[in-house]
CSV table of C-alpha atoms and ligand atoms in Angstrom, one decimal:
chain,number,residue,atom,x,y,z
A,1454,MET,CA,-180.8,25.5,19.2
A,1455,ASN,CA,-181.4,22.3,20.6
A,1456,ILE,CA,-184.3,20.4,20.8
A,1457,THR,CA,-182.9,17.2,22.1
A,1458,PRO,CA,-185.5,16.1,25.0
A,1459,ASN,CA,-183.9,17.2,28.7
A,1460,LEU,CA,-180.6,18.8,27.6
A,1461,ARG,CA,-182.0,21.9,29.5
A,1462,SER,CA,-183.7,22.1,33.6
A,1463,THR,CA,-186.3,22.2,34.0
A,1464,ALA,CA,-186.3,25.0,35.2
A,1465,ASP,CA,-184.9,26.6,32.3
A,1466,TYR,CA,-187.6,24.9,29.7
A,1467,GLN,CA,-190.1,26.5,32.5
A,1468,ALA,CA,-187.9,29.9,32.2
A,1469,MET,CA,-188.2,29.8,28.1
A,1470,ASP,CA,-191.6,28.7,28.4
A,1471,ALA,CA,-193.7,31.4,30.9
A,1472,ALA,CA,-191.2,34.5,28.7
A,1473,HIS,CA,-192.7,32.6,25.0
A,1474,HIS,CA,-195.4,31.0,24.6
A,1475,TRP,CA,-199.1,31.6,25.4
A,1476,HIS,CA,-201.0,27.7,26.1
A,1477,PRO,CA,-204.4,26.8,24.2
A,1478,PHE,CA,-207.0,26.8,27.2
A,1479,THR,CA,-205.0,28.9,29.9
A,1480,ASP,CA,-205.0,31.8,32.4
A,1481,THR,CA,-201.1,32.6,31.9
A,1482,GLY,CA,-200.7,33.9,35.2
A,1483,GLU,CA,-202.1,31.4,36.1
A,1484,LEU,CA,-199.1,29.2,34.7
A,1485,ASN,CA,-196.6,31.5,34.9
A,1486,ALA,CA,-196.3,31.6,38.6
A,1487,LYS,CA,-196.1,28.3,39.0
A,1488,GLY,CA,-194.5,26.7,36.0
A,1489,ALA,CA,-196.2,24.0,32.9
A,1490,ARG,CA,-195.1,20.3,33.5
A,1491,VAL,CA,-192.6,18.7,31.0
A,1492,ILE,CA,-192.8,16.2,29.0
A,1493,THR,CA,-189.8,15.3,27.0
A,1494,THR,CA,-190.3,11.4,26.4
A,1495,ALA,CA,-193.5,8.5,26.1
A,1496,SER,CA,-193.8,4.8,25.3
A,1497,GLY,CA,-196.6,3.2,25.2
A,1498,CYS,CA,-198.7,4.5,27.8
A,1499,TRP,CA,-196.1,6.2,29.9
A,1500,LEU,CA,-195.4,9.6,29.8
A,1501,THR,CA,-192.0,10.3,31.6
A,1502,ASP,CA,-192.0,14.2,32.8
A,1503,SER,CA,-188.4,16.1,33.0
A,1504,ASP,CA,-187.5,15.0,36.6
A,1505,GLY,CA,-187.9,11.8,35.3
A,1506,ASN,CA,-191.4,11.1,37.0
A,1507,ARG,CA,-192.9,8.3,34.6
A,1508,LEU,CA,-196.9,8.9,34.4
A,1509,LEU,CA,-200.0,7.0,33.2
A,1510,ASP,CA,-201.4,9.2,30.0
A,1511,ALA,CA,-205.4,8.1,30.8
A,1512,MET,CA,-205.7,10.6,28.2
A,1513,ALA,CA,-204.4,9.6,25.4
A,1514,GLY,CA,-202.2,13.1,24.8
A,1515,LEU,CA,-205.3,15.0,24.1
A,1516,TRP,CA,-207.8,11.8,22.8
A,1517,CYS,CA,-206.1,11.3,20.7
A,1518,VAL,CA,-202.8,8.8,20.6
A,1519,ASN,CA,-204.9,5.8,20.5
A,1520,VAL,CA,-202.0,3.9,18.5
A,1521,GLY,CA,-199.5,4.6,22.1
A,1522,TYR,CA,-196.5,6.8,22.2
A,1523,GLY,CA,-193.4,4.9,20.2
A,1524,ARG,CA,-194.5,3.3,17.3
A,1525,ASP,CA,-191.8,3.1,15.0
A,1526,GLU,CA,-193.8,2.1,12.1
A,1527,ILE,CA,-195.1,5.8,12.4
A,1528,VAL,CA,-192.0,7.4,12.7
A,1529,GLU,CA,-190.5,5.5,10.2
A,1530,ALA,CA,-193.2,5.6,8.1
A,1531,VAL,CA,-193.2,9.4,7.8
A,1532,ALA,CA,-189.7,9.6,7.9
A,1533,ARG,CA,-190.1,7.6,4.3
A,1534,GLN,CA,-193.3,9.9,3.2
A,1535,MET,CA,-191.2,13.5,3.7
A,1536,ARG,CA,-187.5,12.5,2.4
A,1537,ALA,CA,-189.8,11.4,-1.1
A,1538,LEU,CA,-191.4,14.3,-1.0
A,1539,PRO,CA,-192.0,16.3,2.0
A,1540,TYR,CA,-194.4,18.6,0.7
A,1541,TYR,CA,-197.4,18.9,-2.2
A,1542,ASN,CA,-200.6,20.6,-2.6
A,1543,THR,CA,-203.7,18.9,-3.5
A,1544,PHE,CA,-205.7,21.6,-5.3
A,1545,PHE,CA,-204.9,23.1,-8.9
A,1546,HIS,CA,-206.1,19.1,-10.3
A,1547,THR,CA,-203.1,17.4,-8.6
A,1548,THR,CA,-202.7,14.5,-6.3
A,1549,HIS,CA,-199.8,12.5,-4.8
A,1550,PRO,CA,-199.9,8.6,-3.7
A,1551,ALA,CA,-200.1,9.0,0.5
A,1552,ALA,CA,-203.6,11.1,0.1
A,1553,ALA,CA,-205.0,8.7,-2.7
A,1554,GLU,CA,-204.3,6.6,-0.5
A,1555,PHE,CA,-205.1,7.1,2.8
A,1556,ALA,CA,-208.5,8.2,1.0
A,1557,ALA,CA,-208.8,5.2,0.1
A,1558,ALA,CA,-208.0,3.3,2.9
A,1559,LEU,CA,-210.8,5.9,4.9
A,1560,ALA,CA,-213.5,4.9,2.7
A,1561,GLU,CA,-212.7,1.2,3.1
A,1562,VAL,CA,-212.8,1.9,7.1
A,1563,ALA,CA,-215.8,4.4,7.0
A,1564,PRO,CA,-219.8,3.5,6.6
A,1565,SER,CA,-220.7,1.6,4.0
A,1566,HIS,CA,-222.6,4.8,2.7
A,1567,ILE,CA,-219.2,7.5,2.9
A,1568,ASN,CA,-216.5,7.4,0.6
A,1569,ARG,CA,-215.4,10.7,0.2
A,1570,VAL,CA,-212.6,12.1,2.6
A,1571,PHE,CA,-212.2,16.0,2.7
A,1572,PHE,CA,-209.1,16.9,4.4
A,1573,THR,CA,-208.7,19.5,7.1
A,1574,ASN,CA,-205.3,19.5,9.4
A,1575,SER,CA,-207.5,20.1,12.3
A,1576,GLY,CA,-210.9,19.2,13.9
A,1577,SER,CA,-211.5,22.4,14.3
A,1578,GLU,CA,-211.0,22.9,10.7
A,1579,ALA,CA,-213.2,19.9,9.9
A,1580,ASN,CA,-216.6,20.9,11.1
A,1581,ASP,CA,-215.4,25.0,9.7
A,1582,THR,CA,-215.8,22.5,6.5
A,1583,VAL,CA,-218.5,21.0,7.2
A,1584,PHE,CA,-221.0,24.1,7.7
A,1585,ARG,CA,-219.6,25.1,4.9
A,1586,LEU,CA,-220.4,22.3,2.6
A,1587,ALA,CA,-224.0,22.0,4.1
A,1588,ARG,CA,-224.6,24.9,3.0
A,1589,VAL,CA,-223.1,24.4,-0.4
A,1590,TYR,CA,-225.0,20.8,-0.7
A,1591,TRP,CA,-229.0,22.5,0.2
A,1592,ASP,CA,-227.9,25.5,-2.1
A,1593,CYS,CA,-226.6,22.3,-5.2
A,1594,ILE,CA,-230.3,20.9,-4.4
A,1595,GLY,CA,-232.3,23.8,-5.0
A,1596,LYS,CA,-233.6,24.8,-1.0
A,1597,PRO,CA,-231.0,27.4,-0.4
A,1598,SER,CA,-233.1,28.5,2.1
A,1599,LYS,CA,-232.1,26.0,4.8
A,1600,LYS,CA,-228.6,27.8,5.8
A,1601,VAL,CA,-229.6,26.9,9.5
A,1602,PHE,CA,-226.9,25.3,12.8
A,1603,ILE,CA,-228.4,22.9,15.2
A,1604,ALA,CA,-226.3,22.5,17.6
A,1605,ARG,CA,-226.2,21.6,21.2
A,1606,GLN,CA,-225.3,23.2,24.3
A,1607,ASN,CA,-221.7,22.3,26.2
A,1608,ALA,CA,-220.6,21.2,23.1
A,1609,TYR,CA,-217.2,21.3,21.8
A,1610,HIS,CA,-216.4,21.6,18.5
A,1611,GLY,CA,-212.9,22.6,18.0
A,1612,SER,CA,-211.5,27.1,18.4
A,1613,THR,CA,-212.3,28.2,14.6
A,1614,VAL,CA,-215.1,30.6,14.4
A,1615,ALA,CA,-217.9,29.0,13.3
A,1616,ALA,CA,-216.6,25.0,15.9
A,1617,ALA,CA,-217.1,27.5,18.5
A,1618,SER,CA,-220.1,28.8,17.1
A,1619,LEU,CA,-221.2,25.5,16.6
A,1620,GLY,CA,-219.7,24.7,20.1
A,1621,GLY,CA,-222.0,24.7,23.2
A,1622,MET,CA,-219.2,26.4,25.3
A,1623,ASP,CA,-221.0,29.7,27.3
A,1624,ALA,CA,-216.8,30.6,28.0
A,1625,MET,CA,-216.3,30.9,25.1
A,1626,HIS,CA,-218.9,32.4,23.8
A,1627,LYS,CA,-219.0,35.1,25.8
A,1628,GLN,CA,-215.4,35.4,25.5
A,1629,SER,CA,-215.1,37.1,21.6
A,1630,GLY,CA,-219.6,37.7,21.0
A,1631,LEU,CA,-220.5,34.3,19.8
A,1632,PRO,CA,-221.9,32.2,18.2
A,1633,ILE,CA,-222.4,33.3,15.1
A,1634,GLU,CA,-225.1,34.3,13.1
A,1635,GLY,CA,-227.2,30.9,11.9
A,1636,ILE,CA,-226.5,28.6,14.3
A,1637,HIS,CA,-228.7,27.3,17.3
A,1638,HIS,CA,-228.8,25.6,20.4
A,1639,ILE,CA,-230.2,23.4,22.7
A,1640,GLY,CA,-230.2,20.7,25.2
A,1641,GLN,CA,-228.3,18.4,25.9
A,1642,PRO,CA,-228.3,14.1,27.1
A,1643,TYR,CA,-226.6,15.0,30.6
A,1644,TRP,CA,-229.0,12.9,33.5
A,1645,PHE,CA,-226.5,12.6,35.6
A,1646,GLY,CA,-226.3,17.3,35.5
A,1647,GLU,CA,-229.5,17.6,34.5
A,1648,GLY,CA,-232.5,15.4,34.2
A,1649,ARG,CA,-232.4,13.0,37.9
A,1650,GLU,CA,-235.7,13.2,38.3
A,1651,MET,CA,-236.9,11.4,35.2
A,1652,ASP,CA,-236.3,7.9,33.6
A,1653,PRO,CA,-233.3,7.8,32.0
A,1654,ALA,CA,-234.8,7.0,28.5
A,1655,GLU,CA,-237.3,9.6,29.7
A,1656,PHE,CA,-235.1,11.6,29.5
A,1657,GLY,CA,-233.1,11.8,26.7
A,1658,LEU,CA,-237.0,11.5,24.5
A,1659,LYS,CA,-237.7,14.3,25.7
A,1660,ARG,CA,-234.1,15.4,25.1
A,1661,ALA,CA,-234.2,14.3,21.5
A,1662,ARG,CA,-236.7,16.7,20.6
A,1663,GLU,CA,-235.8,19.4,21.9
A,1664,LEU,CA,-234.3,18.9,18.0
A,1665,GLU,CA,-237.5,18.3,16.6
A,1666,ALA,CA,-238.9,21.3,18.7
A,1667,GLU,CA,-236.8,24.1,17.6
A,1668,ILE,CA,-237.2,23.0,13.7
A,1669,ASP,CA,-240.7,23.9,14.3
A,1670,ARG,CA,-239.7,27.2,16.2
A,1671,LEU,CA,-236.7,28.1,12.5
A,1672,GLY,CA,-238.9,26.1,10.0
A,1673,GLU,CA,-238.5,23.5,8.5
A,1674,ASP,CA,-236.8,24.7,5.6
A,1675,LYS,CA,-234.8,26.9,7.4
A,1676,VAL,CA,-232.2,24.0,8.7
A,1677,CYS,CA,-229.5,23.1,7.0
A,1678,ALA,CA,-228.0,20.6,9.5
A,1679,PHE,CA,-227.9,19.6,13.4
A,1680,ILE,CA,-224.2,18.6,15.1
A,1681,ALA,CA,-223.5,16.5,17.8
A,1682,GLU,CA,-220.4,15.0,19.1
A,1683,PRO,CA,-222.2,11.1,19.5
A,1684,ILE,CA,-220.5,10.5,23.5
A,1685,GLN,CA,-219.7,14.2,24.4
A,1686,GLY,CA,-215.8,14.1,25.6
A,1687,ALA,CA,-215.3,17.7,27.0
A,1688,GLY,CA,-217.8,18.9,28.3
A,1689,GLY,CA,-217.6,16.1,30.6
A,1690,VAL,CA,-218.2,12.2,28.6
A,1691,ILE,CA,-221.8,13.0,28.3
A,1692,ILE,CA,-223.1,9.0,27.2
A,1693,PRO,CA,-226.5,10.2,26.1
A,1694,PRO,CA,-229.6,7.0,27.4
A,1695,ALA,CA,-229.7,4.6,24.7
A,1696,THR,CA,-233.1,6.4,24.1
A,1697,TYR,CA,-231.5,9.8,22.2
A,1698,TRP,CA,-230.2,8.7,19.0
A,1699,PRO,CA,-232.2,6.3,17.8
A,1700,GLU,CA,-235.2,9.3,18.5
A,1701,ILE,CA,-232.8,12.1,16.9
A,1702,GLN,CA,-232.3,10.1,13.4
A,1703,ARG,CA,-235.5,9.5,13.4
A,1704,ILE,CA,-236.3,13.8,13.4
A,1705,CYS,CA,-233.8,14.2,11.1
A,1706,THR,CA,-234.4,12.1,8.1
A,1707,ALA,CA,-238.9,13.1,9.1
A,1708,ARG,CA,-237.8,16.6,8.7
A,1709,ASP,CA,-235.0,16.3,5.7
A,1710,ILE,CA,-231.8,18.0,7.9
A,1711,LEU,CA,-228.1,16.4,7.6
A,1712,LEU,CA,-227.8,14.9,10.0
A,1713,VAL,CA,-223.3,15.4,11.0
A,1714,ALA,CA,-221.7,13.3,13.7
A,1715,ASP,CA,-219.2,15.4,15.0
A,1716,GLU,CA,-216.4,11.3,15.0
A,1717,VAL,CA,-213.5,13.8,16.2
A,1718,ILE,CA,-213.3,12.4,19.9
A,1719,CYS,CA,-215.8,9.1,19.4
A,1720,GLY,CA,-214.6,7.8,15.7
A,1721,PHE,CA,-211.5,5.2,15.5
A,1722,GLY,CA,-212.6,2.8,18.0
A,1723,ARG,CA,-212.6,4.7,21.3
A,1724,THR,CA,-215.7,3.5,21.5
A,1725,GLY,CA,-215.8,-0.1,21.1
A,1726,ASN,CA,-216.7,0.2,16.8
A,1727,TRP,CA,-214.5,1.9,14.6
A,1728,TRP,CA,-217.0,5.1,14.8
A,1729,GLY,CA,-219.3,6.2,17.4
A,1730,SER,CA,-222.0,6.5,15.0
A,1731,GLU,CA,-222.0,2.0,15.2
A,1732,SER,CA,-222.2,2.4,18.6
A,1733,PHE,CA,-225.5,4.5,18.9
A,1734,ALA,CA,-226.6,3.2,15.9
A,1735,ILE,CA,-227.4,6.7,13.7
A,1736,THR,CA,-226.9,7.3,10.0
A,1737,PRO,CA,-224.5,9.9,10.0
A,1738,ASP,CA,-224.8,12.7,6.5
A,1739,LEU,CA,-221.1,13.6,7.7
A,1740,MET,CA,-219.0,12.7,10.5
A,1741,PRO,CA,-216.5,14.8,10.9
A,1742,ILE,CA,-213.0,13.7,12.5
A,1743,ALA,CA,-209.0,14.4,13.4
A,1744,LYS,CA,-207.2,13.4,16.1
A,1745,GLY,CA,-207.3,9.8,16.3
A,1746,MET,CA,-206.9,9.9,12.9
A,1747,THR,CA,-202.9,9.3,12.6
A,1748,SER,CA,-202.9,8.8,16.8
A,1749,GLY,CA,-201.5,12.6,16.5
A,1750,TYR,CA,-198.2,11.6,15.5
A,1751,VAL,CA,-198.7,14.4,12.7
A,1752,PRO,CA,-201.7,17.3,13.1
A,1753,MET,CA,-204.6,16.2,10.3
A,1754,GLY,CA,-208.3,16.6,10.5
A,1755,GLY,CA,-211.0,15.9,7.7
A,1756,VAL,CA,-214.8,15.2,7.5
A,1757,LEU,CA,-215.8,12.1,6.6
A,1758,ILE,CA,-218.5,12.9,3.2
A,1759,SER,CA,-221.9,10.7,2.9
A,1760,ASP,CA,-222.4,10.0,-0.7
A,1761,ARG,CA,-225.8,11.8,-0.1
A,1762,VAL,CA,-223.8,15.0,0.0
A,1763,ALA,CA,-220.7,14.4,-2.1
A,1764,GLY,CA,-223.8,13.6,-5.1
A,1765,PRO,CA,-225.2,16.7,-6.3
A,1766,VAL,CA,-222.0,18.7,-4.5
A,1767,ILE,CA,-219.9,16.8,-7.2
A,1768,ASP,CA,-223.0,17.1,-10.0
A,1769,LYS,CA,-223.8,20.6,-9.7
A,1770,GLY,CA,-221.6,22.4,-7.2
A,1771,GLY,CA,-218.7,23.9,-8.6
A,1772,GLU,CA,-215.3,24.9,-7.9
A,1773,PHE,CA,-216.3,24.1,-3.5
A,1774,THR,CA,-214.1,27.2,-2.6
A,1775,HIS,CA,-212.8,25.2,0.3
A,1776,GLY,CA,-209.2,24.4,1.6
A,1777,TYR,CA,-206.1,24.6,3.1
A,1778,THR,CA,-202.6,24.5,1.9
A,1779,TYR,CA,-201.7,21.3,4.3
A,1780,SER,CA,-205.7,20.2,3.2
A,1781,GLY,CA,-203.8,16.5,2.5
A,1782,HIS,CA,-200.3,16.7,3.9
A,1783,PRO,CA,-198.3,13.9,3.0
A,1784,ALA,CA,-196.5,13.6,6.3
A,1785,ALA,CA,-199.9,13.6,8.3
A,1786,CYS,CA,-201.6,10.7,4.9
A,1787,ALA,CA,-198.1,8.2,6.0
A,1788,ALA,CA,-199.1,8.9,9.9
A,1789,GLY,CA,-203.5,7.9,8.8
A,1790,LEU,CA,-201.9,5.0,6.9
A,1791,ALA,CA,-199.7,3.5,9.8
A,1792,THR,CA,-201.9,4.6,12.1
A,1793,LEU,CA,-204.3,2.4,9.7
A,1794,ARG,CA,-202.0,-0.3,9.4
A,1795,ILE,CA,-201.7,-0.9,13.5
A,1796,MET,CA,-205.9,-0.8,13.9
A,1797,ARG,CA,-206.2,-3.2,11.6
A,1798,GLU,CA,-203.1,-6.0,12.8
A,1799,GLU,CA,-203.5,-5.5,15.9
A,1800,ARG,CA,-207.4,-5.6,15.1
A,1801,LEU,CA,-207.4,-2.9,18.3
A,1802,VAL,CA,-211.0,-2.5,17.4
A,1803,GLU,CA,-212.1,-5.9,18.4
A,1804,ARG,CA,-209.8,-6.1,21.5
A,1805,VAL,CA,-211.5,-3.1,22.7
A,1806,ARG,CA,-214.9,-4.0,22.5
A,1807,GLY,CA,-214.2,-7.6,23.6
A,1808,ASP,CA,-211.6,-7.8,26.3
A,1809,THR,CA,-210.1,-4.4,27.2
A,1810,ALA,CA,-213.6,-2.3,27.2
A,1811,PRO,CA,-215.1,-4.9,29.7
A,1812,TYR,CA,-212.5,-5.1,31.7
A,1813,LEU,CA,-211.7,-1.6,33.0
A,1814,ALA,CA,-215.4,-1.0,32.9
A,1815,ALA,CA,-215.9,-3.6,35.3
A,1816,LYS,CA,-213.1,-1.9,37.5
A,1817,TRP,CA,-214.3,1.4,36.4
A,1818,GLU,CA,-218.6,0.7,37.4
A,1819,ALA,CA,-217.4,0.2,41.1
A,1820,LEU,CA,-215.0,2.9,41.8
A,1821,GLY,CA,-219.1,3.9,41.4
A,1822,ASP,CA,-218.8,2.6,45.1
A,1823,HIS,CA,-216.7,5.1,46.7
A,1824,PRO,CA,-219.1,8.1,49.3
A,1825,LEU,CA,-216.7,10.8,46.8
A,1826,VAL,CA,-218.8,9.5,43.5
A,1827,GLY,CA,-223.0,10.1,42.8
A,1828,GLU,CA,-222.0,8.0,39.2
A,1829,ALA,CA,-219.7,5.8,36.8
A,1830,ARG,CA,-220.3,5.7,33.6
A,1831,ILE,CA,-217.9,4.4,30.3
A,1832,ARG,CA,-218.2,3.2,26.5
A,1833,GLY,CA,-215.9,1.5,25.3
A,1834,LEU,CA,-212.6,3.7,26.2
A,1835,ILE,CA,-214.4,6.7,27.5
A,1836,GLY,CA,-215.2,7.3,31.0
A,1837,ALA,CA,-215.7,9.8,33.5
A,1838,LEU,CA,-217.3,9.7,38.1
A,1839,GLU,CA,-218.9,12.2,38.4
A,1840,LEU,CA,-218.0,13.3,42.4
A,1841,VAL,CA,-220.7,15.1,44.8
A,1842,ARG,CA,-220.5,15.5,48.0
A,1843,ASP,CA,-223.3,13.9,49.2
A,1844,LYS,CA,-224.4,10.3,47.7
A,1845,THR,CA,-227.4,9.7,49.1
A,1846,THR,CA,-228.5,12.8,48.2
A,1847,MET,CA,-226.4,13.7,45.2
A,1848,GLU,CA,-225.1,17.1,46.1
A,1849,ARG,CA,-222.4,19.0,44.4
A,1850,PHE,CA,-220.0,20.7,46.1
A,1851,PRO,CA,-220.1,24.3,46.5
A,1852,ASP,CA,-217.8,25.3,44.6
A,1853,GLU,CA,-217.5,23.4,41.6
A,1854,GLY,CA,-214.7,23.0,39.8
A,1855,ALA,CA,-212.6,22.1,42.7
A,1856,ALA,CA,-213.5,19.1,44.2
A,1857,GLY,CA,-212.9,17.6,40.6
A,1858,ALA,CA,-209.3,20.1,40.3
A,1859,ARG,CA,-207.6,18.3,43.7
A,1860,CYS,CA,-208.4,14.8,42.6
A,1861,ARG,CA,-206.8,15.6,39.2
A,1862,ASP,CA,-204.0,16.5,41.5
A,1863,LEU,CA,-204.1,13.3,43.8
A,1864,ALA,CA,-204.1,11.2,40.6
A,1865,LEU,CA,-201.0,13.4,39.2
A,1866,ALA,CA,-199.1,12.7,41.9
A,1867,GLN,CA,-198.9,9.4,42.3
A,1868,GLY,CA,-197.8,9.0,38.4
A,1869,LEU,CA,-201.4,9.7,36.4
A,1870,VAL,CA,-202.6,11.4,34.4
A,1871,ILE,CA,-207.3,11.9,34.2
A,1872,ARG,CA,-208.6,15.4,33.2
A,1873,ALA,CA,-211.2,16.9,35.3
A,1874,THR,CA,-214.0,18.9,33.2
A,1875,ARG,CA,-215.6,20.7,36.9
A,1876,ASP,CA,-216.5,17.7,39.1
A,1877,THR,CA,-216.5,15.7,36.7
A,1878,LEU,CA,-213.3,13.4,36.1
A,1879,ILE,CA,-212.5,11.7,32.8
A,1880,ILE,CA,-210.4,9.3,31.4
A,1881,SER,CA,-210.4,8.4,27.3
A,1882,PRO,CA,-206.7,6.0,28.3
A,1883,PRO,CA,-204.9,4.5,24.9
A,1884,LEU,CA,-206.4,1.4,22.7
A,1885,VAL,CA,-203.2,-0.2,23.5
A,1886,ILE,CA,-203.3,0.4,27.0
A,1887,SER,CA,-203.3,-3.5,28.8
A,1888,ARG,CA,-205.2,-5.0,31.9
A,1889,GLU,CA,-202.7,-4.1,33.9
A,1890,GLU,CA,-201.9,-0.6,32.9
A,1891,CYS,CA,-206.3,-0.9,33.5
A,1892,ASP,CA,-205.6,-1.9,36.4
A,1893,LEU,CA,-203.7,0.5,37.9
A,1894,LEU,CA,-205.4,2.6,36.2
A,1895,VAL,CA,-208.6,2.9,38.2
A,1896,GLU,CA,-206.1,1.8,42.1
A,1897,ARG,CA,-204.4,4.9,41.1
A,1898,THR,CA,-208.6,6.8,40.3
A,1899,GLY,CA,-209.1,4.8,43.6
A,1900,LYS,CA,-206.4,6.3,45.8
A,1901,ALA,CA,-206.5,9.8,45.2
A,1902,LEU,CA,-210.8,9.9,45.5
A,1903,ASP,CA,-209.6,8.2,49.3
A,1904,GLN,CA,-207.4,10.9,49.6
A,1905,LEU,CA,-210.0,13.1,48.5
A,1906,ALA,CA,-212.4,11.8,50.9
A,1907,ASP,CA,-209.6,12.5,53.9
A,1908,GLU,CA,-208.8,15.6,53.1
A,1909,LEU,CA,-212.6,16.9,52.5
A,1910,THR,CA,-213.3,14.4,56.1
A,1911,ARG,CA,-211.1,17.3,57.9
A,1912,GLU,CA,-212.0,20.0,56.9
A,1913,GLY,CA,-215.0,19.4,57.4
A,1914,ALA,CA,-216.2,19.9,53.7
A,1915,LEU,CA,-218.3,16.4,53.4
A,1916,GLY,CA,-222.2,15.7,54.3
B,3282,LIG,N1,-214.8,18.0,17.6
B,3282,LIG,C1,-214.1,17.2,18.9
B,3282,LIG,C2,-214.9,16.4,19.5
B,3282,LIG,C3,-213.6,17.9,19.3
B,3282,LIG,O1,-212.8,16.8,20.9
B,3282,LIG,C4,-212.7,19.3,18.5
B,3282,LIG,C5,-213.2,18.8,17.2
B,3282,LIG,C6,-211.5,19.9,17.7
B,3282,LIG,O2,-210.4,18.7,17.5
B,3282,LIG,P1,-208.0,20.7,17.2
B,3282,LIG,O3,-208.0,19.3,16.6
B,3282,LIG,O4,-209.3,21.6,16.1
B,3282,LIG,O5,-208.2,20.6,18.0
B,3282,LIG,C7,-212.1,18.1,19.6
B,3282,LIG,C8,-211.3,18.7,20.5
B,3282,LIG,C9,-210.3,19.1,26.4
B,3282,LIG,C10,-210.5,19.5,24.8
B,3282,LIG,O6,-209.6,19.5,27.1
B,3282,LIG,C11,-210.8,18.0,24.0
B,3282,LIG,C12,-210.7,18.4,22.7
B,3282,LIG,C13,-209.6,19.8,21.8
B,3282,LIG,C14,-209.0,20.6,23.5
B,3282,LIG,C15,-208.8,19.7,24.6
B,3282,LIG,O7,-210.5,18.0,26.3
B,3282,LIG,N2,-211.1,18.1,21.9
């Protein structure tokens, strides 16, 4: 067996992969016809593929490698931990130093009303945990009828059954008969896509008040919680109008509904504060986390649990019959501790808020002047461009998703990894990105847009 990078040819890796590896969210037939891109090494914000190409990773892996690649501090911490104790469970009244230390460190960076964490191995498991824990909470305070979750269309909360049901992705629901019972979806605060005929502030209130209407329809005594991402990530980096979150908070408080902020992408500095909730001034009762928690070096997720929820469940709930073999895995806790240490020592959140984010925002927003761009939006280090066929009418392309995919591929050909969700281009670079790398990111995105505009003009596909 050979796991050293690059000892086989690209074609060999592609052939082995095509024969044996089933990829997530992938049309396997389509992938195997062309062969997977093989990434072999990485450092800082840069990936290297098996042909030696260097790519600027403006997606931080998959929204997770916040402290950048090649951080020896994390590698060493994980190796030390694995030598000392590679595994022990946290069931049966047992803990280990890494789990205790990481839980305490998370409580320290969490908002002040949050002091506990339940460890999982992914964001999906975190949301399945939320689904069960929130219901247990209401049982414990004598309101067992409050069982229903309200979530949003085009939300992404993961791929396990409860998480995929909480998510609002039609394609996922269609494929497997989801959502499961007890989950209802309301509209998303996607002003550019769904509300442009209204003022953004008015639209934000309108979408928030769908929550109130849904609670009334279902009955307040039946509703357990509302779950949402502070900024929708996979759905297209949808930054809600400023009026949205305060109104959601008001409704959750007035109607006594738990507020769950899915911080899997927005947490750990992405929006220029430790938490997306902080950026939008909300006080969630539960915060599912993952990704930036270990900067993706070792898989891990968790649920940050407020004192409000923890108190009654600890006092009255007895055993919470839920847990994973690898809850609080020592290697993951060590990676998480080392990640938090880097973030604090390098003042990464402050650097994003005070320097990198405003620097990138000025340049990113200038891409909004491009003839193919209907809107450029960014918050912290998470941003999007909306591609349009006609900038004056904001008309979209008829073949939804084709222009986005082409632009993403043109960027890749220049050595820049960005993502496309339908015709929305997305970035979420490592928090350690430098000003020079921000320049390159914007320059390459601009070139990809120019090339796409040229091609579309030649094809007669523009207005
Ligand atoms: N919540 C949010 C907000 C997420 O973005 C999850 C939960 C699930 O986490 P795990 O660790 O189970 O994957 C996510 C994950 C994409 C993409 O296409 C986004 C995610 C995962 C896979 C693809 O942008 N986010």
